[in-house]
CSV table of C-alpha atoms in Angstrom, one decimal:
chain,number,residue,atom,x,y,z
Y,1,MET,CA,16.9,23.3,0.8
Y,2,GLU,CA,15.3,22.4,-2.5
Y,3,VAL,CA,16.9,18.9,-2.4
Y,4,SER,CA,15.8,18.1,1.2
Y,5,PHE,CA,12.2,19.1,0.3
Y,6,HIS,CA,12.2,17.0,-2.8
Y,7,HIS,CA,13.6,14.0,-0.7
Y,8,ARG,CA,10.8,14.5,1.8
Y,9,VAL,CA,8.1,14.5,-1.0
Y,10,THR,CA,9.6,11.4,-2.5
Y,11,GLN,CA,9.7,9.6,0.8
Y,12,SER,CA,6.0,10.5,1.5
Y,13,PHE,CA,5.0,9.1,-1.9
Y,14,THR,CA,6.9,6.0,-1.3
Y,15,GLU,CA,5.4,5.4,2.1
Y,16,LEU,CA,1.9,6.2,0.6
Y,17,TYR,CA,2.5,3.7,-2.1
Y,18,SER,CA,3.7,1.0,0.1
Y,19,PHE,CA,0.7,1.6,2.4
Y,20,ASP,CA,-1.7,1.4,-0.5
Y,21,PHE,CA,0.1,-1.8,-1.7
Y,22,LYS,CA,-0.4,-3.4,1.7
Y,23,LEU,CA,-4.1,-2.5,1.7
Y,24,ILE,CA,-4.5,-4.1,-1.7
Y,25,LYS,CA,-2.8,-7.2,-0.5
Y,26,LEU,CA,-4.9,-7.3,2.5
Y,27,ARG,CA,-8.1,-6.9,0.4
Y,28,GLU,CA,-6.9,-9.7,-1.9
Y,29,THR,CA,-6.3,-12.0,1.0
Y,30,LEU,CA,-9.7,-11.3,2.6
Y,31,CYS,CA,-11.5,-11.8,-0.7
Y,32,TYR,CA,-9.6,-15.1,-1.2
Y,33,SER,CA,-10.6,-16.3,2.3
Y,34,VAL,CA,-14.2,-15.4,1.8
Y,35,VAL,CA,-14.4,-17.2,-1.6
Y,36,ASN,CA,-12.8,-20.3,0.0
Y,37,GLU,CA,-15.3,-20.3,2.8
Y,38,PHE,CA,-18.3,-20.4,0.3
Y,39,ILE,CA,-16.7,-23.1,-2.0
């Protein structure tokens, strides 16, 4: 029981982290595009 709960928590953190990473990448890409438009 304990192990399966821990596994679920770990999985949630991993998914959250990877989602956050995608958002950061998306933001960087958008900023880069905007900067290139103005140059």
